Short mmCIF file of C-alpha atoms in Angstrom, two decimals:
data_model
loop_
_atom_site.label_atom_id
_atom_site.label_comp_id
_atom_site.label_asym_id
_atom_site.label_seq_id
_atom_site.Cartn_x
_atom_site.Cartn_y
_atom_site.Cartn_z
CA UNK A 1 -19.56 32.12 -24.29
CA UNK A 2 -20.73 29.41 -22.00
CA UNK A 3 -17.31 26.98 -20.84
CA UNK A 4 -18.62 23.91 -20.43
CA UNK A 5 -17.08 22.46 -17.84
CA UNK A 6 -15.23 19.58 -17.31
CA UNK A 7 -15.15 18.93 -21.27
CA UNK A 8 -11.75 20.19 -21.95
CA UNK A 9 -8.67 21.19 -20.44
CA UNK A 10 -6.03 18.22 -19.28
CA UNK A 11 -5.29 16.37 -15.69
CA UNK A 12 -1.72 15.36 -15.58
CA UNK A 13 -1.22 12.01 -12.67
CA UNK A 14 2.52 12.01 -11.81
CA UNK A 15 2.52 8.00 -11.48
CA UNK A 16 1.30 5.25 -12.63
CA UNK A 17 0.55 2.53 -9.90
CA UNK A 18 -2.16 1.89 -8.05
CA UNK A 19 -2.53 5.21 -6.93
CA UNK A 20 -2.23 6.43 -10.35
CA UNK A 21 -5.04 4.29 -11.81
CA UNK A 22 -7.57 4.92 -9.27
CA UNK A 23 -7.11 8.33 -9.67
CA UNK A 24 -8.04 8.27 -13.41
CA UNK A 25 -10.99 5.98 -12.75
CA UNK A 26 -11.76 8.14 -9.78
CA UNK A 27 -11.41 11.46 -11.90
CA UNK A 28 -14.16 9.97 -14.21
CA UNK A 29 -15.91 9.20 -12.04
CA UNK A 30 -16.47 12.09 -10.44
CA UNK A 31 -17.28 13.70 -13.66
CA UNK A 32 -13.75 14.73 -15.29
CA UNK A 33 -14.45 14.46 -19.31
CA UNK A 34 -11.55 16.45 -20.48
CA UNK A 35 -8.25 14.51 -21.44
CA UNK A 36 -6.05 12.57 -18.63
CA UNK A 37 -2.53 11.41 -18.67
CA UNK A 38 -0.49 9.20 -16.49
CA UNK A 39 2.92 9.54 -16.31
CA UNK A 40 4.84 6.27 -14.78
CA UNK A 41 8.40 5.39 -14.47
CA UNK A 42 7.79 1.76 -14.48
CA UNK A 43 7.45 0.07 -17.65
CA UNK A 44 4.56 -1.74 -16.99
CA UNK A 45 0.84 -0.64 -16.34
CA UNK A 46 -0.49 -0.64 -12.96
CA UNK A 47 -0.09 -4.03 -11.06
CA UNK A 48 -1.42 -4.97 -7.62
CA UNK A 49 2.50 -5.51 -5.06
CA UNK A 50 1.16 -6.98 -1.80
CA UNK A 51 2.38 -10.60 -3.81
CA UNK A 52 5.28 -9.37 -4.74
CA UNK A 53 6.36 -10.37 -0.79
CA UNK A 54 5.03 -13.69 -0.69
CA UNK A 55 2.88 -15.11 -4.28
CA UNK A 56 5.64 -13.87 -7.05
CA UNK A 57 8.38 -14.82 -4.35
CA UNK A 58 7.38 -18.23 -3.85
CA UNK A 59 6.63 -18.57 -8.05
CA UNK A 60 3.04 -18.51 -7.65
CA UNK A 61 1.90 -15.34 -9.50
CA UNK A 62 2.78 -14.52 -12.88
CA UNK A 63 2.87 -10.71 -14.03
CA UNK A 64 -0.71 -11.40 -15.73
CA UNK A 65 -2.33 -12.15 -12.29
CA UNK A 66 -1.29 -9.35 -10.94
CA UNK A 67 -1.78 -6.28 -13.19
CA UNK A 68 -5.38 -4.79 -12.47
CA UNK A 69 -8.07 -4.77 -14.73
CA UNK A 70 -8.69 -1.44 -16.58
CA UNK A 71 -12.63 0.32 -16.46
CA UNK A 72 -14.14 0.86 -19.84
CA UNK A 73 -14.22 5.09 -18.23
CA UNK A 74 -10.25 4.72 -18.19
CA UNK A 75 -9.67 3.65 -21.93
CA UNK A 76 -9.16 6.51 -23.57
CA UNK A 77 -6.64 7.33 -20.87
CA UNK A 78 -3.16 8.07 -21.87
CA UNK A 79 -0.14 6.11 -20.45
CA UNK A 80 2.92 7.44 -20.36
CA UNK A 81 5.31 4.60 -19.04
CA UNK A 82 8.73 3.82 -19.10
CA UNK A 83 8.14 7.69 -18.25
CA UNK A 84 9.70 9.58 -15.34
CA UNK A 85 8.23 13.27 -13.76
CA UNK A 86 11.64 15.11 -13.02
CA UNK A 87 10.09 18.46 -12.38
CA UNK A 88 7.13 21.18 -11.81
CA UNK A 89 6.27 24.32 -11.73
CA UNK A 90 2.60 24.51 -10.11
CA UNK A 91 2.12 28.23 -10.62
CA UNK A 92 2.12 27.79 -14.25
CA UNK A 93 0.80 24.32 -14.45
CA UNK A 94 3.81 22.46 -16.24
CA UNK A 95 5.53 19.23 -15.23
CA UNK A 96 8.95 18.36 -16.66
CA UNK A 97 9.21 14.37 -18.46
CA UNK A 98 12.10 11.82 -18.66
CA UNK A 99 11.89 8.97 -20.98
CA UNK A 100 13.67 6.36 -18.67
CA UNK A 101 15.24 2.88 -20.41
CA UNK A 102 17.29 0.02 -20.81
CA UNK A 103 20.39 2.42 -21.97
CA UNK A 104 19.74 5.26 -19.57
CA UNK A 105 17.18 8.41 -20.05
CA UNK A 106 16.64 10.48 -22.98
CA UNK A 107 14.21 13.04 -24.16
CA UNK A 108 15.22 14.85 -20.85
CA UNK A 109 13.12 18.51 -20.12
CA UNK A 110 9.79 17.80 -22.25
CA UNK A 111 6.89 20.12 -21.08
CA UNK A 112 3.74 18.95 -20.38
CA UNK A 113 1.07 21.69 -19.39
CA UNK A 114 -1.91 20.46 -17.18
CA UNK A 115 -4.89 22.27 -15.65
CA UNK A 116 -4.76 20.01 -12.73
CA UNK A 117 -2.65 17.81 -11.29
CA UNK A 118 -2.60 14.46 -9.02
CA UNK A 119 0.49 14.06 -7.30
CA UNK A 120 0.85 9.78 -7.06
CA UNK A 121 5.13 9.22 -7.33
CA UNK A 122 4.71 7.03 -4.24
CA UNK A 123 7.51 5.74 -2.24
CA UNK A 124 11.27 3.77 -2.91
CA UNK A 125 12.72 1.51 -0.84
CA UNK A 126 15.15 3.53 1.96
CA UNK A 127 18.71 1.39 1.07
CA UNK A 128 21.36 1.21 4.01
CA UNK A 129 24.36 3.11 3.83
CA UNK A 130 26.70 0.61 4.85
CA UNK A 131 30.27 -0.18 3.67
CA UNK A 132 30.87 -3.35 1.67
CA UNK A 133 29.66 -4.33 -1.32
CA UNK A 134 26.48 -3.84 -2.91
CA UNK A 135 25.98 -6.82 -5.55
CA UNK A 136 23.66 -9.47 -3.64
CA UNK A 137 21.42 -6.97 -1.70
CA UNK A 138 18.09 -6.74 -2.34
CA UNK A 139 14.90 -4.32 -2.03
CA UNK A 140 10.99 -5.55 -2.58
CA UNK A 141 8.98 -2.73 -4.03
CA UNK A 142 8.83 -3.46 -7.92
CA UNK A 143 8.02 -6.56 -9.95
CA UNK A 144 11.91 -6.44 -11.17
CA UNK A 145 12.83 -6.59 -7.20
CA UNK A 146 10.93 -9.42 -6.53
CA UNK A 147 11.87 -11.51 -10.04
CA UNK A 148 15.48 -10.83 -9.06
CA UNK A 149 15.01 -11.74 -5.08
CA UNK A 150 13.38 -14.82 -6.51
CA UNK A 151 16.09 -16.17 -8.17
CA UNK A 152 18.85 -15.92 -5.59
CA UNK A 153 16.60 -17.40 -3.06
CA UNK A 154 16.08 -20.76 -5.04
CA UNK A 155 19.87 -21.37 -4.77
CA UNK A 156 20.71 -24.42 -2.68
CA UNK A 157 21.40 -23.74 0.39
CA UNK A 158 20.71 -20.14 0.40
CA UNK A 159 21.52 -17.76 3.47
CA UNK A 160 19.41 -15.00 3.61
CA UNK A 161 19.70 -12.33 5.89
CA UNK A 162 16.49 -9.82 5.90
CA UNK A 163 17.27 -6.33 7.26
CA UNK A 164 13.99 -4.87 9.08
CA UNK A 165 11.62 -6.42 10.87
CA UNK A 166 8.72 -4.61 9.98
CA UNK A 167 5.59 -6.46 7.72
CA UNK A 168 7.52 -6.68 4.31
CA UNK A 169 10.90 -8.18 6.38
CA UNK A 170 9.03 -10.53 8.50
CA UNK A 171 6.86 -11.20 5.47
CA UNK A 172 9.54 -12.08 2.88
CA UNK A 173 11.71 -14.18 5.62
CA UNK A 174 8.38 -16.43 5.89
CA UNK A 175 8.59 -16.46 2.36
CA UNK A 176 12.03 -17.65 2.39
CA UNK A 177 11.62 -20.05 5.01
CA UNK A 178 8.41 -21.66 2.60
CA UNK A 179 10.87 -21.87 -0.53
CA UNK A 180 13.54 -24.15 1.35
CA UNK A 181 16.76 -21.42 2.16
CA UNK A 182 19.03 -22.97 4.86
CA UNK A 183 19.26 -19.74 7.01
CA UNK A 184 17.32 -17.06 7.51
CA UNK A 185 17.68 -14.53 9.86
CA UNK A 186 16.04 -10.86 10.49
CA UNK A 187 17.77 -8.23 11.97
CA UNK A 188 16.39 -5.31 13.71
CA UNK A 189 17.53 -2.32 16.08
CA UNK A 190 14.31 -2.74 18.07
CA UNK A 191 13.76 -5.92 20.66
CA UNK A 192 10.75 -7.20 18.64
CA UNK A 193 9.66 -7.55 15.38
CA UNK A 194 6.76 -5.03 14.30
CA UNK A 195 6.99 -3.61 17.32
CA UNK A 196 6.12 0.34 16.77
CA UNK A 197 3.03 -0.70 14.91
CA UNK A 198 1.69 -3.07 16.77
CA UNK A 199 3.26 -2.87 20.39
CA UNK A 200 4.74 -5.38 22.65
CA UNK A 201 2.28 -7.88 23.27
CA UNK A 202 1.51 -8.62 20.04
CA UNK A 203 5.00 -8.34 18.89
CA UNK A 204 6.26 -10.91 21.30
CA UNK A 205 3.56 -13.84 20.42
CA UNK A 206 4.37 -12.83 16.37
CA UNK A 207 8.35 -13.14 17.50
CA UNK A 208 7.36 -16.59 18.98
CA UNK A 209 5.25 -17.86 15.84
CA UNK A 210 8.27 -16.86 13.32
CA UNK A 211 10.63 -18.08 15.14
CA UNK A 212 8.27 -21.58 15.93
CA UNK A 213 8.26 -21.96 11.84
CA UNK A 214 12.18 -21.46 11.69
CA UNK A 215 13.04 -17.86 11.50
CA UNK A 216 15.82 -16.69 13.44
CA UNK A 217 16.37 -13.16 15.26
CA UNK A 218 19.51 -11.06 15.56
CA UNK A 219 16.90 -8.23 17.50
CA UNK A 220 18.84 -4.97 19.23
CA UNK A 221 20.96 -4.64 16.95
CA UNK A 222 21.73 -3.06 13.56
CA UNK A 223 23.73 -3.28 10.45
CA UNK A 224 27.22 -1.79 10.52
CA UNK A 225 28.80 -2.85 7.25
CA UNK A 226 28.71 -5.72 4.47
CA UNK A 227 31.55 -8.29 4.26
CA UNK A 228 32.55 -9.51 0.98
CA UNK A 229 34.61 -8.37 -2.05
CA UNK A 230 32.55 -8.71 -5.43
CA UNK A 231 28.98 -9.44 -3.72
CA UNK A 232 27.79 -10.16 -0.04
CA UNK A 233 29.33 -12.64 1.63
CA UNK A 234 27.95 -11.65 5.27
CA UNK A 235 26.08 -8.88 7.56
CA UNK A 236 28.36 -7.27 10.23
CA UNK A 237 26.58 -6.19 13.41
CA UNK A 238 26.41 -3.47 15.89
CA UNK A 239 27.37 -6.29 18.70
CA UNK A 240 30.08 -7.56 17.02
CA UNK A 241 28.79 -10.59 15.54
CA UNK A 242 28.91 -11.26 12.36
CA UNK A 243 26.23 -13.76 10.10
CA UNK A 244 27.27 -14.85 6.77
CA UNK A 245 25.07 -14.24 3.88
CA UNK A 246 24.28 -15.12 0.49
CA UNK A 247 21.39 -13.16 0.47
CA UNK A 248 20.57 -9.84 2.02
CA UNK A 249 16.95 -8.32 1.93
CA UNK A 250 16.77 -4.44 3.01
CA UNK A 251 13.50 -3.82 4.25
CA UNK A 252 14.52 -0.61 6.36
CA UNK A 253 11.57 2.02 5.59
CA UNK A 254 11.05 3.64 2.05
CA UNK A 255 11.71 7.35 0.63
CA UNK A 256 8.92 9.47 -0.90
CA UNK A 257 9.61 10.46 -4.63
CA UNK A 258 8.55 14.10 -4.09
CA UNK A 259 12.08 15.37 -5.84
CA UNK A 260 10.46 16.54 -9.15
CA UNK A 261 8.28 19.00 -6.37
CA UNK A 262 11.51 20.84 -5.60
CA UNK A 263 10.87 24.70 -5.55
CA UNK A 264 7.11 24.63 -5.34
CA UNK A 265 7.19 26.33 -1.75
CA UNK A 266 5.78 23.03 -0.53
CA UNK A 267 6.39 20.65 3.05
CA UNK A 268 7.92 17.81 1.53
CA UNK A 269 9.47 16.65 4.59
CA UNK A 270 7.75 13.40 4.74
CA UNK A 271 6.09 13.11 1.43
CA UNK A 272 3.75 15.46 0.53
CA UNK A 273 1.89 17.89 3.06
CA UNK A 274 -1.66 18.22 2.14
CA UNK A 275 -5.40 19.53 3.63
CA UNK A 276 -7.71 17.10 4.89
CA UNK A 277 -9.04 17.73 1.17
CA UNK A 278 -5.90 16.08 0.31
CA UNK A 279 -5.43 19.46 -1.65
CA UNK A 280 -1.48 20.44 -2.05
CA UNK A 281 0.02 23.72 -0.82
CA UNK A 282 -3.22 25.10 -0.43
CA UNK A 283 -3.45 25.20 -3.86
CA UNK A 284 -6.84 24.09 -5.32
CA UNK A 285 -6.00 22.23 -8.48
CA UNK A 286 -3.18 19.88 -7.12
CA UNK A 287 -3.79 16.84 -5.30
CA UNK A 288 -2.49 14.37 -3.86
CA UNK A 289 -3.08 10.27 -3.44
CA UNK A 290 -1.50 6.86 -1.49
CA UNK A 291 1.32 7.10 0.47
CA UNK A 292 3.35 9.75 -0.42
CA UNK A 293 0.66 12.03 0.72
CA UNK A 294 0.85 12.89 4.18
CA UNK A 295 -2.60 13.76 5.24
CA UNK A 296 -4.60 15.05 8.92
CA UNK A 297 -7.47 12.03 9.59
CA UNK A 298 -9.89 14.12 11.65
CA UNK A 299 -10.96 10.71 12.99
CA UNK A 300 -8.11 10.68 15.18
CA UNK A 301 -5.81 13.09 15.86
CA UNK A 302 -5.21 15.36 13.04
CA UNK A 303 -1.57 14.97 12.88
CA UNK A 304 -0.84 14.65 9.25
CA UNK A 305 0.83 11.16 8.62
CA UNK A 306 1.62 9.47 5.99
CA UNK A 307 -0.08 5.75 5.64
CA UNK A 308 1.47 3.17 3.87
CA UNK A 309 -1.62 0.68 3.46
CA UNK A 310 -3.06 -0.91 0.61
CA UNK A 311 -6.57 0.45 1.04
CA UNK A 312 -5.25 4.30 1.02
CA UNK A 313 -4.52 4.85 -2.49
CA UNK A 314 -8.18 4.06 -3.48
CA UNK A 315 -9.48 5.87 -0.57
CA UNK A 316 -7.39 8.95 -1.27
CA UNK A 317 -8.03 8.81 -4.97
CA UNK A 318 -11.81 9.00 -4.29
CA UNK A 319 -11.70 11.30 -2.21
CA UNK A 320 -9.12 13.72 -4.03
CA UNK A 321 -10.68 13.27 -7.09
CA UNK A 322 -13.51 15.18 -5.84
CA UNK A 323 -11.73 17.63 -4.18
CA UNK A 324 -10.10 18.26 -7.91
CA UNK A 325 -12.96 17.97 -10.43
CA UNK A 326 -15.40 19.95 -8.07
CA UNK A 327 -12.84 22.69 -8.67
CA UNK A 328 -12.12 22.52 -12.17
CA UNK A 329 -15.85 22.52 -13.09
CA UNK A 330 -16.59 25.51 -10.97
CA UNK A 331 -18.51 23.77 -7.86
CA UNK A 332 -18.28 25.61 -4.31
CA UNK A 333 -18.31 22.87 -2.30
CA UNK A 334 -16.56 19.80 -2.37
CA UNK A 335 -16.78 16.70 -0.53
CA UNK A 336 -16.61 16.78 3.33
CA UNK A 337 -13.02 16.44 5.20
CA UNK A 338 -11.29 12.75 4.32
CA UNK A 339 -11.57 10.45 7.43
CA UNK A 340 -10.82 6.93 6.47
CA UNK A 341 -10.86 4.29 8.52
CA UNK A 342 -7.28 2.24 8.24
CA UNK A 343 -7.32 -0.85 7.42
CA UNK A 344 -4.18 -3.24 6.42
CA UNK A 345 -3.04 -6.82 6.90
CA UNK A 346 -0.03 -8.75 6.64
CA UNK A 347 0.03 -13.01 5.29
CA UNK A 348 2.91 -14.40 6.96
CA UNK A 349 3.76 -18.42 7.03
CA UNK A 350 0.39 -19.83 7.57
CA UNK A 351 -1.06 -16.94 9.28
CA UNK A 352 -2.73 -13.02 8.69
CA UNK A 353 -2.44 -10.65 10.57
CA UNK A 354 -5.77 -8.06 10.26
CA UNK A 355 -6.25 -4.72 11.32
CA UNK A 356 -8.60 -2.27 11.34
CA UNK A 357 -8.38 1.78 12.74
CA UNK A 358 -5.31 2.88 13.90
CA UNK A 359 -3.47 0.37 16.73
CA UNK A 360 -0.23 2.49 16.35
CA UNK A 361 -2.53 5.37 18.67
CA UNK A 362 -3.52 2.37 21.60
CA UNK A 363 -0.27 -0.11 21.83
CA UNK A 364 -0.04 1.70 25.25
CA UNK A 365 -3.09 -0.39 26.36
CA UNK A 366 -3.58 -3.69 24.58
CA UNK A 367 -6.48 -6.16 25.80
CA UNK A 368 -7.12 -9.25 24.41
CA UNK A 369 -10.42 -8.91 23.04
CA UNK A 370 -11.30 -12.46 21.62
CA UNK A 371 -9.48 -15.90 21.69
CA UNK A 372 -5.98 -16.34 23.18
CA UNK A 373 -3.03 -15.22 22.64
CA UNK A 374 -1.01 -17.98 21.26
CA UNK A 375 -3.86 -19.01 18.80
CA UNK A 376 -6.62 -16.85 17.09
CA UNK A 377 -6.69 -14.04 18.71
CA UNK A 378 -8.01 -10.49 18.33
CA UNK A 379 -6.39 -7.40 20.06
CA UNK A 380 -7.86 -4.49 21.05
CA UNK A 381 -5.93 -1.10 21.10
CA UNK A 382 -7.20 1.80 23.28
CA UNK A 383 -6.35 5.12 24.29
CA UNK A 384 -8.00 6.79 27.03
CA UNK A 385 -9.80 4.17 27.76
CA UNK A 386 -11.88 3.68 24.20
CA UNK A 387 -11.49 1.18 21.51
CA UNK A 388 -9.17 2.68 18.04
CA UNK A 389 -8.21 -0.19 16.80
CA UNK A 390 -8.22 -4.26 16.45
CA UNK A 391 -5.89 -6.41 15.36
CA UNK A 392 -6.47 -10.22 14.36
CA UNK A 393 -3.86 -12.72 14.59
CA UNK A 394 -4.37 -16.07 13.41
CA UNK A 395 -6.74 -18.30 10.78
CA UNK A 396 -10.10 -17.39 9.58
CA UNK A 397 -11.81 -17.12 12.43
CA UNK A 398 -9.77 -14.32 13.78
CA UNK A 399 -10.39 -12.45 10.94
CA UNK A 400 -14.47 -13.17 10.75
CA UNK A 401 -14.18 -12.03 15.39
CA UNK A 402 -12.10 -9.30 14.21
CA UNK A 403 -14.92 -7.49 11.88
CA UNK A 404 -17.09 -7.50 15.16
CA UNK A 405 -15.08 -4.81 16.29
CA UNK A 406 -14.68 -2.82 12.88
CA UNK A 407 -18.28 -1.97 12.95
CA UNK A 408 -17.49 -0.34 16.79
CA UNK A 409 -14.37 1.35 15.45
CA UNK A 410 -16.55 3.28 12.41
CA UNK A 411 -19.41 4.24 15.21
CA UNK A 412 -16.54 5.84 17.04
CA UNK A 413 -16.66 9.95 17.18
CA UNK A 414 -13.66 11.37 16.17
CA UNK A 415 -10.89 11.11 18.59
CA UNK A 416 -10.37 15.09 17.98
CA UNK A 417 -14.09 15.53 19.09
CA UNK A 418 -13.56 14.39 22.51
CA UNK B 1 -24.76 -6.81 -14.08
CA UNK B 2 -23.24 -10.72 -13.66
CA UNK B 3 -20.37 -10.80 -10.99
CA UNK B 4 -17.85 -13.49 -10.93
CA UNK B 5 -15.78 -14.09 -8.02
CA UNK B 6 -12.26 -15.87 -8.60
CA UNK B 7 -12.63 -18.33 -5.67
CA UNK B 8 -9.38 -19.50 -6.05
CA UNK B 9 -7.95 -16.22 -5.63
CA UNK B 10 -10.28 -15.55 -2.86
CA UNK B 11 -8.99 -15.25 0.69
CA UNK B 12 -11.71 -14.13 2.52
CA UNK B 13 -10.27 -10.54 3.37
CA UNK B 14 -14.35 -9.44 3.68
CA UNK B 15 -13.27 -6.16 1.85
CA UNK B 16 -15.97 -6.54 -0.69
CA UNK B 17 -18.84 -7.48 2.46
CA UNK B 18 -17.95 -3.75 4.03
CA UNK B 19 -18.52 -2.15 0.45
CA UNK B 20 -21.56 -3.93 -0.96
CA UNK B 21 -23.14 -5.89 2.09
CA UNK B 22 -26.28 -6.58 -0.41
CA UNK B 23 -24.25 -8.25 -2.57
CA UNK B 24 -21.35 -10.20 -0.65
CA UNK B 25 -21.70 -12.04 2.61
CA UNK B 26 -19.76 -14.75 4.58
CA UNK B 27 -21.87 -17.83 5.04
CA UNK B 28 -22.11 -19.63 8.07
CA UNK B 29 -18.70 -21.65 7.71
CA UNK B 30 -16.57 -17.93 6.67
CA UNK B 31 -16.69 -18.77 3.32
CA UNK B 32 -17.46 -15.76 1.13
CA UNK B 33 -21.30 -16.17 -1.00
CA UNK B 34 -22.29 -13.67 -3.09
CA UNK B 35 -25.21 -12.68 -5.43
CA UNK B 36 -24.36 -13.46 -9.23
CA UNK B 37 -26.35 -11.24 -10.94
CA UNK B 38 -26.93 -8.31 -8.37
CA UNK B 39 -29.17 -5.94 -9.22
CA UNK B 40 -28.00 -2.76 -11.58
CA UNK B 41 -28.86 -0.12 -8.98
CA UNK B 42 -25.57 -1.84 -6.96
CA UNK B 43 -23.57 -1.44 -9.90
CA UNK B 44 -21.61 1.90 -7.93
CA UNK B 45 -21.27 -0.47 -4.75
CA UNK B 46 -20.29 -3.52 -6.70
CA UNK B 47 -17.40 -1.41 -8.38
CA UNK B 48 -16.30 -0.17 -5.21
CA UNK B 49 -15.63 -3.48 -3.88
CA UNK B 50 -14.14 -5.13 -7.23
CA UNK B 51 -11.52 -1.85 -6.39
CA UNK B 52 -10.86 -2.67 -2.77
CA UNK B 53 -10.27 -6.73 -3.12
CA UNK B 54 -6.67 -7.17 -2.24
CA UNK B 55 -6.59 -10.27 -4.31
CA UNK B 56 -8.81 -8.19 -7.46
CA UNK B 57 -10.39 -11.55 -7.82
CA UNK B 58 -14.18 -9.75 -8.12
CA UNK B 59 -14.96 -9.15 -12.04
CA UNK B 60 -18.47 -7.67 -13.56
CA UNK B 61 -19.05 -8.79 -16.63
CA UNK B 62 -21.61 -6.63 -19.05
#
């Protein structure tokens, strides 16, 4: 009997954001006719969460603007929301389902067999484990976060304390700052704000800008407990000092939802460990996308990292979905190694902050490439002496100088080839 | 294909210039101009950068 391939059989995506959708549309895509289901925790279909920092904060985007548009390929898709993955077994293809709600779960330990498999749980917020109270302390990673930030912050007279200084702190403080709170004041173990990122110089000048629009620092210092009884009443510090609070925002790193891998023989010690196929534990029909998949980028160094960027879930679904359907079908080859370039920025008060390729490899040697540094400016990272990545600071026209350099970054050869 | 760009949700990230450079460009001033009924040969290009707009304000219609 002749299998015709691709027409049958059932791909299984353990999430359902953004990750999750371009996977689907990305599995059709490349050719994938047999049935797909996403699985997401969440109650609501994929939505776009860079505005959850700064547009739904500020009461400018309503759910409707954010949730993406859905492809005619992905409509016979089948949603499972309000859904969570608690399990897997990857040997004999099943994943385990929790009906999450309002009350609590039910319908624990449902089955669901798959032929293949894309692994997409993403990341939660890491919370602080401080004594003190918990009621009044806040994460930003869901649309329910950011709806409940939103309201304490329109209090009069707010005091908001953000935790972190890295892109979401700095950008939800600027937030803050634009909606009228009294205080606001980010706190950070490490002298500067975005500092392993983006290195000193440009942390300094985006230190200066923040605190020229009326964000203050508590830098070199961390969190050692919450004051309070009921809810937050103030931040206790590492020096001694202690701010009150209203508000606290913990923006302190997030945690990849790998759990529900647990006793697949897998690395899950930061996310999930997979080939520069973005194939899972060797195996050929799991995959896995965004950022909980840690990944070698043969463009630079082939450490495997994981990369918490907007642009990655799309460019891992793409790619993985290849890497999956080219094995399903029966295809030998499958697409060549995954070598994206990075790209990310960060909207902050009245400025962005642009990058392209991977700065985090050159903050060792930092040249101002275009501009100056307190205005528009573009940054140029390099190691060994060549270019790997830009970073615009600024208005428009930092952004337009910055692209310039993108095109030099792509005609780069791999920092692994030299 | 007819492609309608949001311009109030636009923000000029240039996302959609790196994946279909026959279709969007920046003018002159850095204000994003794009071709409104692109041919359908671009159609795989044009869907690649209605994916990577941060803002998702690029929509083909038909």
């Amino acid at each position: 009997m002749i299998k015709l391939p691709g027409l049958t059989g059932r791909i299984v995506v353990a999430g359902a954001s953004m990750g999750g959708l371009r996977a689907a549309e990305q599995l059709r895509a490349a050719g994938w006719l047999g049935s797909i289901t996403v699985v997401g925790e969440e109650p609501h279909l994929p939505y776009n969460r860079p505005p959850l920092s700064k547009e739904v904060l500020a009461g400018r985007a309503p759910f409707e603007s954010l949730a993406f548009a859905l492809r005619d390929s992905v409509a016979d898709v089948e949603w499972r929301l309000g859904t969570r993955v608690t399990g897997a077994d990857l040997d004999d293809r099943w994943v385990e389902l929790e009906r999450v709600d309002a009350e609590g779960t039910e319908g624990a330990g449902e089955r669901l067999a798959f032929d293949g498999l894309v692994v997409a749980t993403g990341m939660r917020p890491r919370r602080l484990r401080c004594p003190g109270p918990t009621v009044g302390r806040h994460t930003v990673r869901t649309l329910a976060d950011a709806e409940g930030l939103r309201t304490e912050l329109l209090r009069p007279g707010v005091r908001v304390v953000v935790v972190g200084a890295g892109f979401i702190g700095c950008e939800v403080a600027a937030t803050a700052v634009a909606l009228g709170a009294a205080e606001v004041t980010v706190v950070d173990p490490e002298p500067l704000p975005m500092l392993r990122p983006l290195g000193e110089v440009t942390a300094r000048e985006l230190l200066r800008r923040h605190r020229e629009r009326g964000v203050r620092f508590a830098l070199g210092t961390g969190v050692t407990a919450f004051t309070g009884d009921e809810r937050v009443t103030g931040v206790l510090l590492g020096d001694g000092t202690e701010l009150p609070a209203d508000v606290v925002v913990e923006s302190v790193g997030s945690v990849a939802n790998t759990e529900w891998l647990a006793g697949n023989v897998l690395d899950l010690s930061d996310g999930v460990l997979t080939d520069e196929q973005l194939r899972v534990g060797g195996l050929p029909h799991v995959v896995a996308v965004g950022d909980v998949a840690r990944f070698p980028n043969p463009r630079y160094d082939n450490v495997p990292r994981r990369v918490e960027h907007w642009c990655i879930p799309g460019d891992t679904a793409k790619h993985a979905a290849r890497t999956l359907v080219s094995h399903l079908v029966g295809e030998t080859a499958g697409p060549a190694p995954f070598a994206p370039l990075p790209t990310f920025w960060s909207d902050q008060h009245d400025f962005r902050l642009q990058s392209f390729g991977a700065p985090v490899l050159g903050t060792g040697d930092v040249r101002v490439l275009d501009g100056d540094t307190s205005g528009d400016v573009v940054m140029g990272y390099h190691r060994d002496g060549r270019l790997v990545g830009v970073v615009a600071l600024g208005g428009r026209a930092a952004a337009g100088a910055a692209v310039r350099y993108r095109a030099e970054l792509l005609r780069q050869p791999a920092l692994t080839a030299s | 294909m007819k492609v309608v760009v949001d311009m109030n949700k636009c923000q000029d990230h240039g996302q959609c210039v790196f994946a279909a450079p026959d279709v969007f460009s920046f003018d002159d001033a850095g204000r994003l101009a794009y071709v409104s009924e692109p041919d359908e040969a671009l159609r795989a290009e044009v869907e690649e950068a209605a994916d990577v707009c941060p803002l998702q304000a690029i929509r083909i219609e038909a």
